[in-house]
Coordinates of N, CA, C and O in Angstrom, one line a residue:
X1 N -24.9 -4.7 32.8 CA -24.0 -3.5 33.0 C -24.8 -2.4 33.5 O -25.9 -2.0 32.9
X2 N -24.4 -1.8 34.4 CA -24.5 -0.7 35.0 C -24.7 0.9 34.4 O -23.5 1.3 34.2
X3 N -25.7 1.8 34.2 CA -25.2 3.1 33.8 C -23.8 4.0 34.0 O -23.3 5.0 33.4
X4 N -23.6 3.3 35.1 CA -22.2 4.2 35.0 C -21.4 3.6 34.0 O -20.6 4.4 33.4
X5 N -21.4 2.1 33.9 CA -20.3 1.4 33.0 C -20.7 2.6 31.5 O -20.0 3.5 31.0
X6 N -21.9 2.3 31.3 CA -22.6 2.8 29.6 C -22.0 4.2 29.7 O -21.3 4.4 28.6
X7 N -21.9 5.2 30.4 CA -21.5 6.2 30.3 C -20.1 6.3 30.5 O -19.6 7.0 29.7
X8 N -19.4 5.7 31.3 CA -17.8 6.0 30.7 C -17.3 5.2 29.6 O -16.1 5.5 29.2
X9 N -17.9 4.4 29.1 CA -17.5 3.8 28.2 C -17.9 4.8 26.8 O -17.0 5.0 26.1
X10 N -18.7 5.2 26.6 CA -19.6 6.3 25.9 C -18.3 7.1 25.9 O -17.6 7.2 24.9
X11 N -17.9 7.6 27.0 CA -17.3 8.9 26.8 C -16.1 8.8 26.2 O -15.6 9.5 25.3
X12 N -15.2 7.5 27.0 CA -13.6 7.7 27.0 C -13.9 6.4 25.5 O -13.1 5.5 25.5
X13 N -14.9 6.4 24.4 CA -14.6 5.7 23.6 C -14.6 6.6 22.7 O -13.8 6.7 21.7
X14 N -15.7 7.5 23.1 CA -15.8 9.1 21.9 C -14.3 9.9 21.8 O -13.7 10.1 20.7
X15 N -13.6 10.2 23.2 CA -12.2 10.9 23.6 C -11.5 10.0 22.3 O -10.9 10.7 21.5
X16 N -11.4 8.8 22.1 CA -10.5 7.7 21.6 C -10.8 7.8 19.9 O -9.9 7.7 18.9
X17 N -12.5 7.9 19.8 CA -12.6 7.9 18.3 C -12.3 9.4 17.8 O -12.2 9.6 16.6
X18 N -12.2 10.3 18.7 CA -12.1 12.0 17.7 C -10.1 11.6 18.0 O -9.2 12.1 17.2
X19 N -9.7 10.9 19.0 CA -8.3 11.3 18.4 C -7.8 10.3 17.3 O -6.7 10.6 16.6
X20 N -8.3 9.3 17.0 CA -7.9 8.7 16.0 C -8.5 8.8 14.9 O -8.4 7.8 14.2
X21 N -9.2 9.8 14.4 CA -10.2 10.2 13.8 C -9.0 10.8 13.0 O -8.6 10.6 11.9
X22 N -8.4 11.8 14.0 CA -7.8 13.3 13.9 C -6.2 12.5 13.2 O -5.4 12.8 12.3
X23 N -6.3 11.4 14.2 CA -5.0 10.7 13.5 C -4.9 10.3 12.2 O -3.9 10.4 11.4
X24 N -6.1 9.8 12.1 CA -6.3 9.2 10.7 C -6.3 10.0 9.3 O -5.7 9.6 8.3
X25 N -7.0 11.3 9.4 CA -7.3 12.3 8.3 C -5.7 12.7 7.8 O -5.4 12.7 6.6
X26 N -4.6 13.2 9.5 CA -3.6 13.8 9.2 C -2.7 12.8 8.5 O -1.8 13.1 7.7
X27 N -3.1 11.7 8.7 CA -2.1 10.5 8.1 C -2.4 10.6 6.5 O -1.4 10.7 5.7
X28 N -3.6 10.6 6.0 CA -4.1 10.8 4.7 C -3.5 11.6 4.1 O -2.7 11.4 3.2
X29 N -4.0 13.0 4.8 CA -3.1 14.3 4.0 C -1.8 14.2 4.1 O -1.3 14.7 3.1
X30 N -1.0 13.9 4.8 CA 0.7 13.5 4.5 C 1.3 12.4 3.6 O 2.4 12.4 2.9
X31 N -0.1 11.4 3.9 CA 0.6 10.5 2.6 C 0.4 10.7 1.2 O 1.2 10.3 0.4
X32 N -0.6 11.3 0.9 CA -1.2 11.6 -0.9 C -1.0 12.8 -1.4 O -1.1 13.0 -2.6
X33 N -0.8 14.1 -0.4 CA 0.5 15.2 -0.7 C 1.8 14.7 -0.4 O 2.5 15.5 0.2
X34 N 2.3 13.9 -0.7 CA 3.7 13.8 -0.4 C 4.8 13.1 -0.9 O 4.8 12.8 -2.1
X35 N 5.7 12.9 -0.2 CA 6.6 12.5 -0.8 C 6.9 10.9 0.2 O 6.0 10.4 0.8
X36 N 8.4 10.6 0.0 CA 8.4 10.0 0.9 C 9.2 10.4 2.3 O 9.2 9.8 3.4
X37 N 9.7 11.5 2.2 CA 9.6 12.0 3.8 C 8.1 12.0 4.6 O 7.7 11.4 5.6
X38 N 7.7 12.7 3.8 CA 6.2 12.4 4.5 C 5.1 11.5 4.6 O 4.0 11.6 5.1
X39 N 5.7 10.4 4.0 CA 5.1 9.2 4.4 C 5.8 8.8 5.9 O 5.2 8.5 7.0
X40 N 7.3 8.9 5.6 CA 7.6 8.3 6.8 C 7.6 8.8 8.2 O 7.9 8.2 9.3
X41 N 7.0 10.3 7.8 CA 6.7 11.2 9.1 C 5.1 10.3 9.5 O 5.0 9.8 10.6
X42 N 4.2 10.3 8.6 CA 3.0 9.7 8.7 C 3.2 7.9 9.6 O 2.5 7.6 10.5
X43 N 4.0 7.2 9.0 CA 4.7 6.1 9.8 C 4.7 5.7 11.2 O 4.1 4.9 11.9
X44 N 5.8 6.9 11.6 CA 6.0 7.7 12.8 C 4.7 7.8 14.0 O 4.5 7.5 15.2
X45 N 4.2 8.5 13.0 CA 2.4 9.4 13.9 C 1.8 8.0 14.0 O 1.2 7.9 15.1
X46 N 1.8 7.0 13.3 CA 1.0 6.1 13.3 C 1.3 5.5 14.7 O 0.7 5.6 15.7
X47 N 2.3 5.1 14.6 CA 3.2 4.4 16.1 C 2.9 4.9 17.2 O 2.7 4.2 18.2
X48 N 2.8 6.5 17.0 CA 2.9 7.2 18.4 C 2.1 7.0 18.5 O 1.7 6.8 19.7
X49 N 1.1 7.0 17.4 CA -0.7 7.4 18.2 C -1.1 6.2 18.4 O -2.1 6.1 19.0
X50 N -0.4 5.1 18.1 CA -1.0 3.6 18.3 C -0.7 2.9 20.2 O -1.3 2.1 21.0
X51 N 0.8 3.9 20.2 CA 1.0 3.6 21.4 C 0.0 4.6 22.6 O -0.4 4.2 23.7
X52 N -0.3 6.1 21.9 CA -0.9 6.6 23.0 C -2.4 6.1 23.1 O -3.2 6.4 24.0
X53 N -2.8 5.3 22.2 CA -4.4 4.9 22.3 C -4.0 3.4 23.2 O -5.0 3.2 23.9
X54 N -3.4 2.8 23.4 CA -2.9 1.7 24.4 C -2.9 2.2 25.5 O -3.5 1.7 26.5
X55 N -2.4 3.2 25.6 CA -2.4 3.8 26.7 C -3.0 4.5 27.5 O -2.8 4.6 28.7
X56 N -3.8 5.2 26.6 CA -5.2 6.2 27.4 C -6.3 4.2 27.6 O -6.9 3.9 28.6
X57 N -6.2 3.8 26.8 CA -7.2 3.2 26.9 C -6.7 2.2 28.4 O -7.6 1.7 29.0
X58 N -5.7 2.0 28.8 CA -4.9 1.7 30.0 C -5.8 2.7 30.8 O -6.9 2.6 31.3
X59 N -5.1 3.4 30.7 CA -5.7 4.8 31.6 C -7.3 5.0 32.0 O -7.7 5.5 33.0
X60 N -8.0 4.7 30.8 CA -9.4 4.5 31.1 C -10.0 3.9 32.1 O -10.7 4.3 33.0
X61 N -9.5 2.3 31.6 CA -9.8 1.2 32.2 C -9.5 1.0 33.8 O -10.1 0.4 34.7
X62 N -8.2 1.9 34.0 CA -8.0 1.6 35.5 C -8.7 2.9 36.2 O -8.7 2.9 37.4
X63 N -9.3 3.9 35.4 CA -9.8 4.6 36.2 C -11.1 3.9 36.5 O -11.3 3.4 37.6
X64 N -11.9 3.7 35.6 CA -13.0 2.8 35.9 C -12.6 2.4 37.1 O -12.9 3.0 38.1
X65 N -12.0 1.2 37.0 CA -11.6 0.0 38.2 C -11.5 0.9 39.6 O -11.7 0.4 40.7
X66 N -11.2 1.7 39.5 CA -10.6 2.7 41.0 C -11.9 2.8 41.4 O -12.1 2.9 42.6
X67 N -13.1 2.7 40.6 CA -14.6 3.3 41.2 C -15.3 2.3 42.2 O -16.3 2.6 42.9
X68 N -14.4 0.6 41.8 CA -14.8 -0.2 42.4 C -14.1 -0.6 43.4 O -13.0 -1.0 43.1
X69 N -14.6 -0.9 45.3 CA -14.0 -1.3 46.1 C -13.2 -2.2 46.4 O -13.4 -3.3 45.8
X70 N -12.5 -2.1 47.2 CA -11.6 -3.7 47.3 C -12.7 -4.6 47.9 O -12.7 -5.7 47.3
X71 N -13.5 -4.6 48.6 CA -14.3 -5.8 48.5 C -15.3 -6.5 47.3 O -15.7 -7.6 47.2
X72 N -15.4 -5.3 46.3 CA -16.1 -5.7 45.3 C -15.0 -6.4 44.2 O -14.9 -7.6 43.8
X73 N -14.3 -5.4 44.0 CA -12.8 -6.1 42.8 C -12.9 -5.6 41.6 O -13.3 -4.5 41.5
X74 N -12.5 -6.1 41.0 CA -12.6 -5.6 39.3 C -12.2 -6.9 38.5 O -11.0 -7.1 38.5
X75 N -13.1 -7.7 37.8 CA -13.0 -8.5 37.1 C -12.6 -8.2 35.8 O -12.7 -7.2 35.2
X76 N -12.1 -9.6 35.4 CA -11.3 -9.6 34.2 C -12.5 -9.1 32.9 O -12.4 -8.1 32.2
X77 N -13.3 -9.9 32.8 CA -14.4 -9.6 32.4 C -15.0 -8.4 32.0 O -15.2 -8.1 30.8
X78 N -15.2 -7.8 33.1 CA -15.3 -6.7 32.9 C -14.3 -5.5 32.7 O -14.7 -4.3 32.6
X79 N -13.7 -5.7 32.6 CA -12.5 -4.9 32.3 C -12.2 -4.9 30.7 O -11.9 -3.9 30.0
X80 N -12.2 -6.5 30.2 CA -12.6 -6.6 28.8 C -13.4 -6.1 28.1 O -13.3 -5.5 27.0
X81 N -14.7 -6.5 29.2 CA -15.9 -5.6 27.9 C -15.9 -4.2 27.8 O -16.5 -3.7 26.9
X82 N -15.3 -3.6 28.7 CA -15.1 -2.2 28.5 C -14.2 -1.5 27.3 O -14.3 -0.4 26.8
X83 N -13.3 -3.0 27.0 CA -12.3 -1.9 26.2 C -12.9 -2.4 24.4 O -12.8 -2.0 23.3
X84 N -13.3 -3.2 24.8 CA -14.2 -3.9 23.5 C -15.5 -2.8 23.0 O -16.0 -2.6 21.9
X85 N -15.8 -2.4 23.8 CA -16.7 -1.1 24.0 C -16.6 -0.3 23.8 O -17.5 0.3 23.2
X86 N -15.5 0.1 24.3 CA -15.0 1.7 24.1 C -14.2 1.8 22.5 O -14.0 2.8 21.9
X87 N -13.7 0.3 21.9 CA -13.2 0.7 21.0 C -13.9 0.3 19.6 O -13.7 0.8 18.5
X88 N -15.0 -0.9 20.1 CA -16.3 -0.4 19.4 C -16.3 1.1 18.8 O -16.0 1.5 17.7
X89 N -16.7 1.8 19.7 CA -17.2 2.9 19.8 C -16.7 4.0 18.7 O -17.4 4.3 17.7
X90 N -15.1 4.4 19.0 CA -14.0 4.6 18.2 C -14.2 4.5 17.3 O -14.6 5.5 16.8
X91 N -14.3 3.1 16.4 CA -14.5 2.5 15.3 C -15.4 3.3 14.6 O -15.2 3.9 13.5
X92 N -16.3 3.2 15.3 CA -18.1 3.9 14.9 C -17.7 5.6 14.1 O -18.1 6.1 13.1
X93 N -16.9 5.9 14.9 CA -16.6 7.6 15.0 C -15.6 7.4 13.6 O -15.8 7.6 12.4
X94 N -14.4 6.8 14.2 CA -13.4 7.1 13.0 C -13.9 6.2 11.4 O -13.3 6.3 10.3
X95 N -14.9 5.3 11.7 CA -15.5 4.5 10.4 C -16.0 5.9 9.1 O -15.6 6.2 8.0
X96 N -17.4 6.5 10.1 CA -18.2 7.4 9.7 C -17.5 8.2 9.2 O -17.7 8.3 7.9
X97 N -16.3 9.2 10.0 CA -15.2 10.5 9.7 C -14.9 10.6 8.8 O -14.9 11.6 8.0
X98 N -14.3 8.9 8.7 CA -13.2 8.7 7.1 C -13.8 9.0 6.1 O -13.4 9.8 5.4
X99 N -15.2 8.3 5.9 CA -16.2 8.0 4.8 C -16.1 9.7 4.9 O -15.5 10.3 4.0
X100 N -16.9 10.4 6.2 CA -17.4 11.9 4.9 C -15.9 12.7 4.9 O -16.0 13.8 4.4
X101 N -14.8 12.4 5.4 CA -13.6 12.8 4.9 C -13.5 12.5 3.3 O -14.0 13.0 2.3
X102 N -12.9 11.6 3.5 CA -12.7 10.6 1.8 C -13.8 11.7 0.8 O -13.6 12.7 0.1
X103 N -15.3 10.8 1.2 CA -16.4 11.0 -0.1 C -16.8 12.5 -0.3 O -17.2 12.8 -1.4
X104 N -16.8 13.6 0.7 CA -17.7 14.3 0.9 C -16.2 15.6 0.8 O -16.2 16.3 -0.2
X105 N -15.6 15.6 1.5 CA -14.8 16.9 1.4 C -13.3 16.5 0.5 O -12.9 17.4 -0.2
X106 N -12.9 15.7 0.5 CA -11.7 15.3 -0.4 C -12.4 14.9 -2.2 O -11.9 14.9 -3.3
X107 N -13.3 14.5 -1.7 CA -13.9 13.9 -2.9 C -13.2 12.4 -3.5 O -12.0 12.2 -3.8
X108 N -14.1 11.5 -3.5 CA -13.8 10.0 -4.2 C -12.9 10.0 -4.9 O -11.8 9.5 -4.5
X109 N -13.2 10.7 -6.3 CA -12.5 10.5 -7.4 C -10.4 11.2 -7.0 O -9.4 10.6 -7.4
X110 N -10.6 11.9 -6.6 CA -9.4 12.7 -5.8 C -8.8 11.9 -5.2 O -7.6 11.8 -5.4
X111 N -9.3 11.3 -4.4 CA -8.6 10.3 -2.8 C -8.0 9.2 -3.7 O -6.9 8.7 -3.5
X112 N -8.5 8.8 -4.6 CA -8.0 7.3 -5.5 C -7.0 8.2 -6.4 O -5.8 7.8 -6.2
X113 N -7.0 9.1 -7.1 CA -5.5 10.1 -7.9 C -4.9 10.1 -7.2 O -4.0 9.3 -7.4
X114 N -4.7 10.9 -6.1 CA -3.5 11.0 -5.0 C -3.2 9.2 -4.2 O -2.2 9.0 -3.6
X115 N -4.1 8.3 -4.3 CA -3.0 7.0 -4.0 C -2.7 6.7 -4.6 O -1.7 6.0 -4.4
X116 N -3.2 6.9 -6.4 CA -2.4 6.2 -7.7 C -1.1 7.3 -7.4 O 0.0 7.0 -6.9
X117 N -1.4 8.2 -7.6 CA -0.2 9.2 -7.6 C 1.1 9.0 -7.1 O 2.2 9.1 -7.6
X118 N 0.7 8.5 -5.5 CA 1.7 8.1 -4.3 C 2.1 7.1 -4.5 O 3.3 7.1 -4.3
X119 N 1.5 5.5 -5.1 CA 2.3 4.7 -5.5 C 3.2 4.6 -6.4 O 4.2 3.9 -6.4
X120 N 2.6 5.6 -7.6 CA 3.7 5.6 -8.5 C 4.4 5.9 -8.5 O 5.3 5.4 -9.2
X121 N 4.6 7.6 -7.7 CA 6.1 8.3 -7.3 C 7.1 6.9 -6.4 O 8.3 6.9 -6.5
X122 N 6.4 5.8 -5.4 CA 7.1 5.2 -4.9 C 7.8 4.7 -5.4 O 9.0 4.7 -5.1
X123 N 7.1 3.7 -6.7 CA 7.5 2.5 -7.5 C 8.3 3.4 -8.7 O 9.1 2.7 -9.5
X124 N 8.2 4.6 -8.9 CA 9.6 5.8 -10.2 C 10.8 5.2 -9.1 O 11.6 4.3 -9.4
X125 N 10.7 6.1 -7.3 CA 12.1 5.8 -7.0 C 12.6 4.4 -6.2 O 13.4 4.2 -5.3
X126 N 12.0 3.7 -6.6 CA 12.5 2.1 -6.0 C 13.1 1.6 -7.0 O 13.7 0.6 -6.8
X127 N 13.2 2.0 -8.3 CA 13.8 1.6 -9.6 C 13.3 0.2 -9.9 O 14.2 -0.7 -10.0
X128 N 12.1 -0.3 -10.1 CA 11.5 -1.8 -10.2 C 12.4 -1.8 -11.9 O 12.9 -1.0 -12.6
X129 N 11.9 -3.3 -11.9 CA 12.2 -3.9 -13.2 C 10.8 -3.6 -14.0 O 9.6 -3.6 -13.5
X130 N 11.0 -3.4 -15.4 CA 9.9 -3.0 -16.6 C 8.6 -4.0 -16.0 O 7.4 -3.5 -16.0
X131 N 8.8 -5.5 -15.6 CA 7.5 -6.4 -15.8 C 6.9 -5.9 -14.6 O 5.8 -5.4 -14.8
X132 N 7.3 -5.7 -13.4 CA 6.8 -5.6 -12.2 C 6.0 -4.2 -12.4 O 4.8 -4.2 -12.3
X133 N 6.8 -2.9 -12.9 CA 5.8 -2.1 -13.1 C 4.8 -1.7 -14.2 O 4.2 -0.7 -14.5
X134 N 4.9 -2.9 -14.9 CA 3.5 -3.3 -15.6 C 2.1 -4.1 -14.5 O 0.9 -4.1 -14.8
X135 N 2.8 -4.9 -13.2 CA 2.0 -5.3 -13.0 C 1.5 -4.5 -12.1 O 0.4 -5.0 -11.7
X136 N 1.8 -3.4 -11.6 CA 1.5 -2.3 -10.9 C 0.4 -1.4 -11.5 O -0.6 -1.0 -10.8
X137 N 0.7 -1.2 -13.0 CA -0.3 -0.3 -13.8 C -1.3 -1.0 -13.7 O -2.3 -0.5 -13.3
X138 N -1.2 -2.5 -14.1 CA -2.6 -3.1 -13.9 C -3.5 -3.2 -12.5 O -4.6 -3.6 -12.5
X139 N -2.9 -2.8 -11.7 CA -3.4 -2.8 -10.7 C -3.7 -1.1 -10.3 O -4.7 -0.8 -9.7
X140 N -3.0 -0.6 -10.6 CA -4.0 0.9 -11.0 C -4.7 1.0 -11.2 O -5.6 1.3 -10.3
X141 N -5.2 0.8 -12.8 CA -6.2 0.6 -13.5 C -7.8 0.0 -12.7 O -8.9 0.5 -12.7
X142 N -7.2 -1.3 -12.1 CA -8.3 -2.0 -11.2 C -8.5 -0.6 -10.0 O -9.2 0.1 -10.7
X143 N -8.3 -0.2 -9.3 CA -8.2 0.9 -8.4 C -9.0 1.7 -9.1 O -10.3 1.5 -9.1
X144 N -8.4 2.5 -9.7 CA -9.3 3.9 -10.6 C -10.6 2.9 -11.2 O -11.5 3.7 -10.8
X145 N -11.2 2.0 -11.7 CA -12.1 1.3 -12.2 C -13.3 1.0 -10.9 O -14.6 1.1 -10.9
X146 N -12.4 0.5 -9.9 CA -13.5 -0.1 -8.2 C -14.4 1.1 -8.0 O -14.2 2.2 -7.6
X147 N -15.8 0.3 -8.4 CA -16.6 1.4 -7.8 C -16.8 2.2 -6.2 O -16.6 1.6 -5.1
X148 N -17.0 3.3 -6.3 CA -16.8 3.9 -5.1 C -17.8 3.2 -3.6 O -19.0 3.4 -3.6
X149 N -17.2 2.5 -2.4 CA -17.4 1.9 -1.6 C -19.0 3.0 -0.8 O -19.3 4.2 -0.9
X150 N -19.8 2.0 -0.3 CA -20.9 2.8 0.5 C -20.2 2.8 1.9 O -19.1 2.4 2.3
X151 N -21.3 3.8 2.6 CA -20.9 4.2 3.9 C -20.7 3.0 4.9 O -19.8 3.0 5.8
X152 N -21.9 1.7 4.8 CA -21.9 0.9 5.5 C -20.7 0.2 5.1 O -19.9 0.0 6.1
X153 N -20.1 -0.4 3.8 CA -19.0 -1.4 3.9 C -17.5 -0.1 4.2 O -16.4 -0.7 4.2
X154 N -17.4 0.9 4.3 CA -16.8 1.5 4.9 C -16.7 1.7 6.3 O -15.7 2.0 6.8
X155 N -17.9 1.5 7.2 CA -17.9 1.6 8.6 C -17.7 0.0 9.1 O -17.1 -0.3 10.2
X156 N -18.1 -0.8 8.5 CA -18.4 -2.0 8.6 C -16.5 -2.3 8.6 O -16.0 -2.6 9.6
X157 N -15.9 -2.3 7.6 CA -14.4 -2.2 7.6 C -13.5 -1.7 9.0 O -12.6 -2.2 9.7
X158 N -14.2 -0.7 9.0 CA -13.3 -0.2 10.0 C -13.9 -0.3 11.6 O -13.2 0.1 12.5
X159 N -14.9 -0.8 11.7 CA -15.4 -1.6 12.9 C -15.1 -2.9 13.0 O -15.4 -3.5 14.0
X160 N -14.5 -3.7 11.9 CA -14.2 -4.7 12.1 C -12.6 -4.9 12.8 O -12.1 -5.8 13.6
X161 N -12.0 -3.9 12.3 CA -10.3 -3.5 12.6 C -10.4 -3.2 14.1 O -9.9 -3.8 15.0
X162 N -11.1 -2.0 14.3 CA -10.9 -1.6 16.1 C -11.6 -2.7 16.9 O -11.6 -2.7 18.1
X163 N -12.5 -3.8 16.0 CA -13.4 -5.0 17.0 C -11.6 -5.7 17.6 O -11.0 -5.9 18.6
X164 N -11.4 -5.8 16.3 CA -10.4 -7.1 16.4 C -9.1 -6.4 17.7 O -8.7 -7.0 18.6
X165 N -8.7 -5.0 17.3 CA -7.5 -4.6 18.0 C -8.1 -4.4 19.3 O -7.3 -4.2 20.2
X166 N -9.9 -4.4 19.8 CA -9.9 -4.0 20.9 C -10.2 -5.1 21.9 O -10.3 -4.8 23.1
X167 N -10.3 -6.8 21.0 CA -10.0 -7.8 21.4 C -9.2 -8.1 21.8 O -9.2 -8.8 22.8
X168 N -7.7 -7.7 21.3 CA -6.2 -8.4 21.5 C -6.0 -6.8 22.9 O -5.5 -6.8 24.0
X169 N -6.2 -6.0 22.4 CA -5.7 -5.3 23.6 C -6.1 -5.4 25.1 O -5.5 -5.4 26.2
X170 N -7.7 -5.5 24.7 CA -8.4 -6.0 26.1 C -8.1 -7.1 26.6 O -8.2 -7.3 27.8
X171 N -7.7 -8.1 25.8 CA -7.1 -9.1 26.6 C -6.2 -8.9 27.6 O -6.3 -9.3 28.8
X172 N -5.0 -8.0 27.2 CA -4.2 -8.0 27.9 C -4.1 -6.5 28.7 O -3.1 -6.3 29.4
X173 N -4.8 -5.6 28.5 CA -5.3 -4.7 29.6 C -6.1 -5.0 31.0 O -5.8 -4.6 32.2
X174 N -7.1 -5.9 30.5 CA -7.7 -6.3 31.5 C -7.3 -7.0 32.6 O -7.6 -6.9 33.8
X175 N -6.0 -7.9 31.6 CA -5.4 -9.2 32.8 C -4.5 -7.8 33.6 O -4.5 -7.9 34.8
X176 N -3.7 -6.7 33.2 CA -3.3 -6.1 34.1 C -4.0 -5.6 35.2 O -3.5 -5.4 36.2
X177 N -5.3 -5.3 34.9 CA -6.1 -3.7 35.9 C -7.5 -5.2 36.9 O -8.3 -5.0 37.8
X178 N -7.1 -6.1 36.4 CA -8.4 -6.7 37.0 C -7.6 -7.1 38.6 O -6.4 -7.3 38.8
X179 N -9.0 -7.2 39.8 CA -8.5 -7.2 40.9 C -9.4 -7.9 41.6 O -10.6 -7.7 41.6
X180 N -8.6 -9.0 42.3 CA -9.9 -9.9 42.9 C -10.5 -9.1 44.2 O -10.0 -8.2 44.8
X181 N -11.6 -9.9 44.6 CA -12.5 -9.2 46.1 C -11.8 -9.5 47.6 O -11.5 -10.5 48.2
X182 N -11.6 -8.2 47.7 CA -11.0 -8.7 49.6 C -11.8 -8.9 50.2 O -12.4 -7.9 50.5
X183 N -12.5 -10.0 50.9 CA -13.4 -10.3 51.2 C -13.9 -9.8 53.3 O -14.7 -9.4 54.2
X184 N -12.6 -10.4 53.1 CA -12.1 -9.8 54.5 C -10.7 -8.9 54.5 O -10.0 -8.9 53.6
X185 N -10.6 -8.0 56.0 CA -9.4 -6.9 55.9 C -8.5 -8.2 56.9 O -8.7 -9.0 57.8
X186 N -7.2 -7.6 55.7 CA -5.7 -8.6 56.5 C -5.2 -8.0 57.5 O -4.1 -8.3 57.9
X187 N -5.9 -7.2 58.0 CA -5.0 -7.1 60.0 C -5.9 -7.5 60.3 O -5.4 -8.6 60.3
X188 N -7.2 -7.7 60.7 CA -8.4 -8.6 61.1 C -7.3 -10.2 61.6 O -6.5 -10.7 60.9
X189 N -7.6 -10.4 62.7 CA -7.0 -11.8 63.1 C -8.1 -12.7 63.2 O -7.9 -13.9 63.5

């Protein structure tokens, strides 16, 4: 691969990890202040931003490809590793964010109160039966108890999620934007 590849990939994966970065934090603070309207607003945001990261990353990929001539083309291939790359990349950004979001400015012990918190306001208005929300406390309990996760099995988590989403998307981004070589021009007789 090419410096230019390293470098748009670099950039439009950074562009990808600060907005889902930004996505991710706002998702946090709506679900563990909230209720359930604002879960389902958080829901919502998830969707939209899921579809607009499909789609810039669309948008990435075919600008790349414009850089390459019709005699050269744009392979599937590489069109793949690009988006595998760029959301690599992402990963890396919104892995790291979360961690010093969560551990560092929310604080550990806080971020686990507000999800005990949020599931249990769920499970007051779903009206469960007595056993089920005993087995819920137990599973509290495990929660508030799990030692607090390091930076690496937290980045490592969430590089494994944008590995996998940037596999299945690149699959099928690629097969759209990839373009075979004209080798010769068709008014040429």
């Amino acid at each position: 691969m090419d410096k230019m590849f390293w470098t748009d990939v670099a950039k439009k994966g950074a562009i990808l990890g600060v907005l889902m970065l930004a996505s991710h934090i706002l998702e946090q603070v709506l679900m563990l202040n909230g209720n359930t309207s604002r879960m389902f607003v958080a829901g919502i945001e998830m969707l939209v931003v899921a579809v607009l990261y499909i789609y810039l990353m669309y948008r990435f990929v075919k600008g790349y490809s414009n850089t390459f001539s019709a005699e050269e083309g744009f392979s599937y291939g590489r069109g793949f590793t690009y988006v595998v790359y760029a959301s690599l990349l992402a990963g890396v950004i919104v892995g790291f964010g979360s961690y010093v979001y969560v551990h560092w400015i929310v604080g550990y012990g806080d971020y686990i109160d507000g999800m005990v918190n949020m599931y249990a306001s769920i499970i007051d208005s779903a009206a469960m039966p007595a056993s089920l929300s005993a087995m819920y406390e137990g599973m509290f309990e495990q929660l508030e108890s799990q030692p607090e996760p390091s930076v690496f099995s937290t980045l490592f988590s969430t590089l494994w999620g944008y590995i996998m989403w940037g596999v299945i998307i690149g699959l099928i981004i690629a097969g759209i934007v990839k373009r075979t070589p004209k080798l010769f021009d068709e008014t040429d007789e």
